[in-house]
mmCIF file of C-alpha atoms in Angstrom:
data_model
loop_
_atom_site.group_PDB
_atom_site.id
_atom_site.type_symbol
_atom_site.label_atom_id
_atom_site.label_comp_id
_atom_site.label_asym_id
_atom_site.label_seq_id
_atom_site.Cartn_x
_atom_site.Cartn_y
_atom_site.Cartn_z
ATOM 1 C CA TYR Y 8 -11.040 67.983 15.763
ATOM 2 C CA PHE Y 9 -11.450 64.242 15.358
ATOM 3 C CA GLY Y 10 -11.279 61.776 18.227
ATOM 4 C CA ASN Y 11 -8.435 59.396 18.940
ATOM 5 C CA THR Y 12 -10.298 56.112 18.366
ATOM 6 C CA TRP Y 13 -10.286 55.656 14.607
ATOM 7 C CA LEU Y 14 -12.920 52.964 14.212
ATOM 8 C CA ASP Y 15 -16.003 54.556 15.707
ATOM 9 C CA HIS Y 16 -18.969 56.159 13.937
ATOM 10 C CA SER Y 17 -20.419 57.645 17.102
ATOM 11 C CA PRO Y 18 -21.600 61.254 16.847
ATOM 12 C CA ASP Y 19 -20.319 61.846 20.364
ATOM 13 C CA LYS Y 20 -16.686 61.182 19.492
ATOM 14 C CA GLY Y 21 -16.375 62.569 15.985
ATOM 15 C CA TYR Y 22 -15.652 60.486 12.921
ATOM 16 C CA THR Y 23 -12.971 58.029 13.765
ATOM 17 C CA GLY Y 24 -12.921 55.556 10.916
ATOM 18 C CA ASN Y 25 -10.301 56.890 8.535
ATOM 19 C CA GLY Y 26 -6.785 57.823 9.638
ATOM 20 C CA GLU Y 27 -5.975 58.964 6.110
ATOM 21 C CA MET Y 28 -8.797 61.506 6.317
ATOM 22 C CA ARG Y 29 -7.448 62.849 9.611
ATOM 23 C CA GLU Y 30 -4.002 63.231 8.083
ATOM 24 C CA ARG Y 31 -5.454 65.112 5.098
ATOM 25 C CA ILE Y 32 -7.361 67.488 7.368
ATOM 26 C CA GLU Y 33 -4.283 68.118 9.484
ATOM 27 C CA SER Y 34 -2.086 68.725 6.430
ATOM 28 C CA LEU Y 35 -4.592 70.940 4.591
ATOM 29 C CA GLY Y 36 -6.255 72.605 7.560
ATOM 30 C CA ASP Y 37 -10.014 72.949 8.024
ATOM 31 C CA ALA Y 38 -10.289 75.831 5.547
ATOM 32 C CA ASN Y 39 -8.696 73.933 2.652
ATOM 33 C CA PHE Y 40 -10.070 70.465 3.284
ATOM 34 C CA LEU Y 41 -13.515 70.894 1.693
ATOM 35 C CA PRO Y 42 -12.273 72.730 -1.430
ATOM 36 C CA ASN Y 43 -9.736 69.950 -1.916
ATOM 37 C CA CYS Y 44 -12.473 67.299 -1.566
ATOM 38 C CA PHE Y 45 -14.763 69.131 -3.983
ATOM 39 C CA ASP Y 46 -11.923 69.337 -6.527
ATOM 40 C CA GLU Y 47 -11.264 65.622 -6.091
ATOM 41 C CA LEU Y 48 -14.972 64.840 -6.480
ATOM 42 C CA GLU Y 49 -15.174 66.885 -9.671
ATOM 43 C CA VAL Y 50 -12.209 65.015 -11.171
ATOM 44 C CA GLN Y 51 -13.635 61.647 -10.115
ATOM 45 C CA LYS Y 52 -17.010 62.389 -11.659
ATOM 46 C CA ALA Y 53 -15.403 63.649 -14.872
ATOM 47 C CA THR Y 54 -13.062 60.680 -15.273
ATOM 48 C CA LEU Y 55 -14.981 57.809 -13.638
ATOM 49 C CA GLY Y 56 -18.586 58.964 -13.869
ATOM 50 C CA ASP Y 57 -21.088 60.391 -11.401
ATOM 51 C CA ASP Y 58 -22.042 56.968 -10.100
ATOM 52 C CA HIS Y 59 -18.621 55.457 -9.431
ATOM 53 C CA PHE Y 60 -17.904 54.173 -5.922
ATOM 54 C CA ALA Y 61 -14.783 56.375 -5.651
ATOM 55 C CA ALA Y 62 -16.983 59.460 -6.040
ATOM 56 C CA ALA Y 63 -19.351 58.041 -3.402
ATOM 57 C CA GLU Y 64 -16.434 57.586 -1.008
ATOM 58 C CA THR Y 65 -15.460 61.222 -1.500
ATOM 59 C CA MET Y 66 -19.080 62.342 -0.995
ATOM 60 C CA ASN Y 67 -19.140 60.425 2.266
ATOM 61 C CA ILE Y 68 -15.893 62.063 3.408
ATOM 62 C CA ILE Y 69 -17.426 65.464 2.643
ATOM 63 C CA ALA Y 70 -20.525 64.480 4.635
ATOM 64 C CA LEU Y 71 -18.450 63.370 7.608
ATOM 65 C CA PHE Y 72 -16.515 66.625 7.556
ATOM 66 C CA TYR Y 73 -19.753 68.632 7.496
ATOM 67 C CA PHE Y 74 -21.180 66.556 10.343
ATOM 68 C CA HIS Y 75 -18.226 66.282 12.697
ATOM 69 C CA VAL Y 76 -16.108 69.359 11.982
ATOM 70 C CA ARG Y 77 -18.550 71.985 10.740
ATOM 71 C CA LYS Y 78 -21.570 70.644 12.663
ATOM 72 C CA LYS Y 79 -23.751 71.177 9.573
ATOM 73 C CA THR Y 80 -26.124 68.246 9.784
ATOM 74 C CA ASP Y 81 -28.352 69.140 6.824
ATOM 75 C CA GLU Y 82 -25.361 69.422 4.481
ATOM 76 C CA ALA Y 83 -24.003 66.149 5.839
ATOM 77 C CA LEU Y 84 -27.299 64.406 5.116
ATOM 78 C CA ILE Y 85 -27.278 65.615 1.508
ATOM 79 C CA TYR Y 86 -23.864 64.074 0.845
ATOM 80 C CA HIS Y 87 -24.516 60.920 2.898
ATOM 81 C CA LYS Y 88 -27.743 60.257 0.983
ATOM 82 C CA ASP Y 89 -26.071 60.816 -2.371
ATOM 83 C CA ALA Y 90 -23.195 58.504 -1.396
ATOM 84 C CA LEU Y 91 -25.720 55.914 -0.203
ATOM 85 C CA ARG Y 92 -27.566 56.084 -3.520
ATOM 86 C CA VAL Y 93 -24.349 55.520 -5.486
ATOM 87 C CA PHE Y 94 -23.146 52.684 -3.249
ATOM 88 C CA ARG Y 95 -26.535 50.967 -3.575
ATOM 89 C CA GLU Y 96 -26.413 51.279 -7.356
ATOM 90 C CA CYS Y 97 -22.831 49.970 -7.383
ATOM 91 C CA HIS Y 98 -23.808 47.108 -5.099
ATOM 92 C CA ASP Y 99 -26.682 46.151 -7.391
ATOM 93 C CA LYS Y 100 -24.590 46.154 -10.570
ATOM 94 C CA GLN Y 101 -20.990 45.947 -9.452
ATOM 95 C CA SER Y 102 -18.354 44.980 -11.950
ATOM 96 C CA ILE Y 103 -15.531 42.554 -11.235
ATOM 97 C CA GLU Y 104 -13.090 45.488 -11.074
ATOM 98 C CA GLN Y 105 -15.218 47.376 -8.554
ATOM 99 C CA ARG Y 106 -15.782 44.231 -6.482
ATOM 100 C CA THR Y 107 -12.032 43.681 -6.225
ATOM 101 C CA ASP Y 108 -11.244 47.321 -5.457
ATOM 102 C CA ALA Y 109 -14.051 47.846 -2.975
ATOM 103 C CA ASP Y 110 -13.868 44.823 -0.752
ATOM 104 C CA SER Y 111 -11.697 41.767 -0.480
ATOM 105 C CA LYS Y 112 -14.030 39.897 1.888
ATOM 106 C CA GLY Y 113 -16.853 39.337 -0.574
ATOM 107 C CA HIS Y 114 -19.306 41.759 1.013
ATOM 108 C CA GLY Y 115 -19.406 43.962 -2.051
ATOM 109 C CA PHE Y 116 -20.562 47.393 -1.033
ATOM 110 C CA ALA Y 117 -22.928 46.165 1.688
ATOM 111 C CA VAL Y 118 -20.668 47.124 4.593
ATOM 112 C CA GLU Y 119 -20.095 50.611 3.154
ATOM 113 C CA ILE Y 120 -23.873 50.956 2.787
ATOM 114 C CA ALA Y 121 -24.386 49.946 6.419
ATOM 115 C CA LEU Y 122 -21.721 52.404 7.606
ATOM 116 C CA ILE Y 123 -23.369 55.248 5.703
ATOM 117 C CA LEU Y 124 -26.751 54.247 7.137
ATOM 118 C CA THR Y 125 -25.169 54.455 10.603
ATOM 119 C CA ASP Y 126 -23.903 57.955 9.794
ATOM 120 C CA ILE Y 127 -27.355 58.937 8.484
ATOM 121 C CA GLY Y 128 -28.857 57.628 11.721
ATOM 122 C CA ASN Y 129 -26.412 59.767 13.684
ATOM 123 C CA ALA Y 130 -27.394 62.831 11.653
ATOM 124 C CA TYR Y 131 -31.108 62.266 12.198
ATOM 125 C CA PHE Y 132 -30.449 61.687 15.896
ATOM 126 C CA ARG Y 133 -28.711 65.069 16.093
ATOM 127 C CA LYS Y 134 -31.801 66.609 14.442
ATOM 128 C CA CYS Y 135 -34.003 64.833 17.049
ATOM 129 C CA ASP Y 136 -35.774 62.939 14.265
ATOM 130 C CA TYR Y 137 -35.688 59.688 16.180
ATOM 131 C CA ASP Y 138 -37.996 57.775 13.853
ATOM 132 C CA LYS Y 139 -35.746 58.343 10.834
ATOM 133 C CA ALA Y 140 -32.651 57.685 12.936
ATOM 134 C CA MET Y 141 -34.091 54.377 14.155
ATOM 135 C CA GLN Y 142 -35.037 53.405 10.609
ATOM 136 C CA ALA Y 143 -31.461 54.012 9.413
ATOM 137 C CA TYR Y 144 -29.932 52.179 12.385
ATOM 138 C CA LYS Y 145 -32.239 49.173 11.925
ATOM 139 C CA GLU Y 146 -31.388 48.916 8.241
ATOM 140 C CA ALA Y 147 -27.660 49.131 9.033
ATOM 141 C CA SER Y 148 -28.079 46.441 11.688
ATOM 142 C CA ARG Y 149 -29.894 44.182 9.210
ATOM 143 C CA VAL Y 150 -27.084 44.530 6.668
ATOM 144 C CA PHE Y 151 -24.409 43.791 9.254
ATOM 145 C CA ARG Y 152 -26.353 40.701 10.394
ATOM 146 C CA GLU Y 153 -26.808 39.473 6.820
ATOM 147 C CA LYS Y 154 -23.081 39.823 6.175
ATOM 148 C CA GLY Y 155 -22.151 38.067 9.390
ATOM 149 C CA ILE Y 156 -20.356 41.038 10.923
ATOM 150 C CA SER Y 157 -19.551 40.277 14.560
ATOM 151 C CA LEU Y 158 -21.664 41.866 17.279
ATOM 152 C CA LYS Y 159 -18.382 42.860 18.914
ATOM 153 C CA SER Y 160 -17.174 44.836 15.897
ATOM 154 C CA ASN Y 161 -16.985 48.601 16.285
ATOM 155 C CA LYS Y 162 -19.281 48.968 13.273
ATOM 156 C CA VAL Y 163 -22.105 47.008 14.881
ATOM 157 C CA MET Y 164 -21.495 48.538 18.298
ATOM 158 C CA ALA Y 165 -21.937 52.024 16.803
ATOM 159 C CA VAL Y 166 -25.403 50.998 15.560
ATOM 160 C CA THR Y 167 -26.241 49.439 18.929
ATOM 161 C CA ARG Y 168 -25.220 52.655 20.726
ATOM 162 C CA GLY Y 169 -27.394 54.694 18.360
ATOM 163 C CA ILE Y 170 -30.426 52.511 19.019
ATOM 164 C CA ALA Y 171 -29.773 52.641 22.773
ATOM 165 C CA ARG Y 172 -29.572 56.461 22.680
ATOM 166 C CA ILE Y 173 -32.933 56.636 20.909
ATOM 167 C CA ASN Y 174 -34.486 54.239 23.406
ATOM 168 C CA ARG Y 175 -33.184 56.438 26.253
ATOM 169 C CA GLU Y 176 -34.730 59.506 24.590
ATOM 170 C CA TYR Y 177 -38.110 57.749 24.290
ATOM 171 C CA LEU Y 178 -37.871 56.559 27.908
ATOM 172 C CA ASP Y 179 -37.037 60.087 29.095
ATOM 173 C CA ASP Y 180 -40.005 61.453 27.120
ATOM 174 C CA TYR Y 181 -42.285 58.784 28.576
ATOM 175 C CA GLU Y 182 -41.120 59.423 32.118
ATOM 176 C CA SER Y 183 -41.704 63.142 31.698
ATOM 177 C CA ASN Y 184 -45.293 62.325 30.651
ATOM 178 C CA SER Y 185 -44.929 63.696 27.143
ATOM 179 C CA LEU Y 186 -45.626 60.248 25.635
ATOM 180 C CA ARG Y 187 -48.102 58.951 28.209
ATOM 181 C CA PRO Y 188 -51.713 58.558 27.032
#
């Protein structure tokens, strides 16, 4: 079940960034949601190509479902990383059509990349791989800063919360002597 705040990428609250996704899950039910997404992904890849941003969006939805609903972090990481790869490729060589479809604020695919990096950070945090989580959060933070996204935006706050959680984990480890020299 997804949370009620639909703009948050916090692992504690479930994915909350896409009301349309919630509606699809509720209408299809948990059991039918993934098969429907896989069918959609197959059609997108066949008609638009493997490296089209629409396919990457679907891969990310699949990843979020695995992470938040099924609690399958490794599967989520596979789809997040593949979506990230496609969005980066699209960002590097985006066409006028893709630029118009993807983002009306001139950020290209950078914000989508940063959001996926936040989700990857959340997945690594769940796996207790704090170094990889911090790396993903820092990269997301850098992208948000470069694009001038407000520190008060939910996107940036999700990254800030992730970094704070990691810092708390390191502090707890230090205080329990496991990191002391």
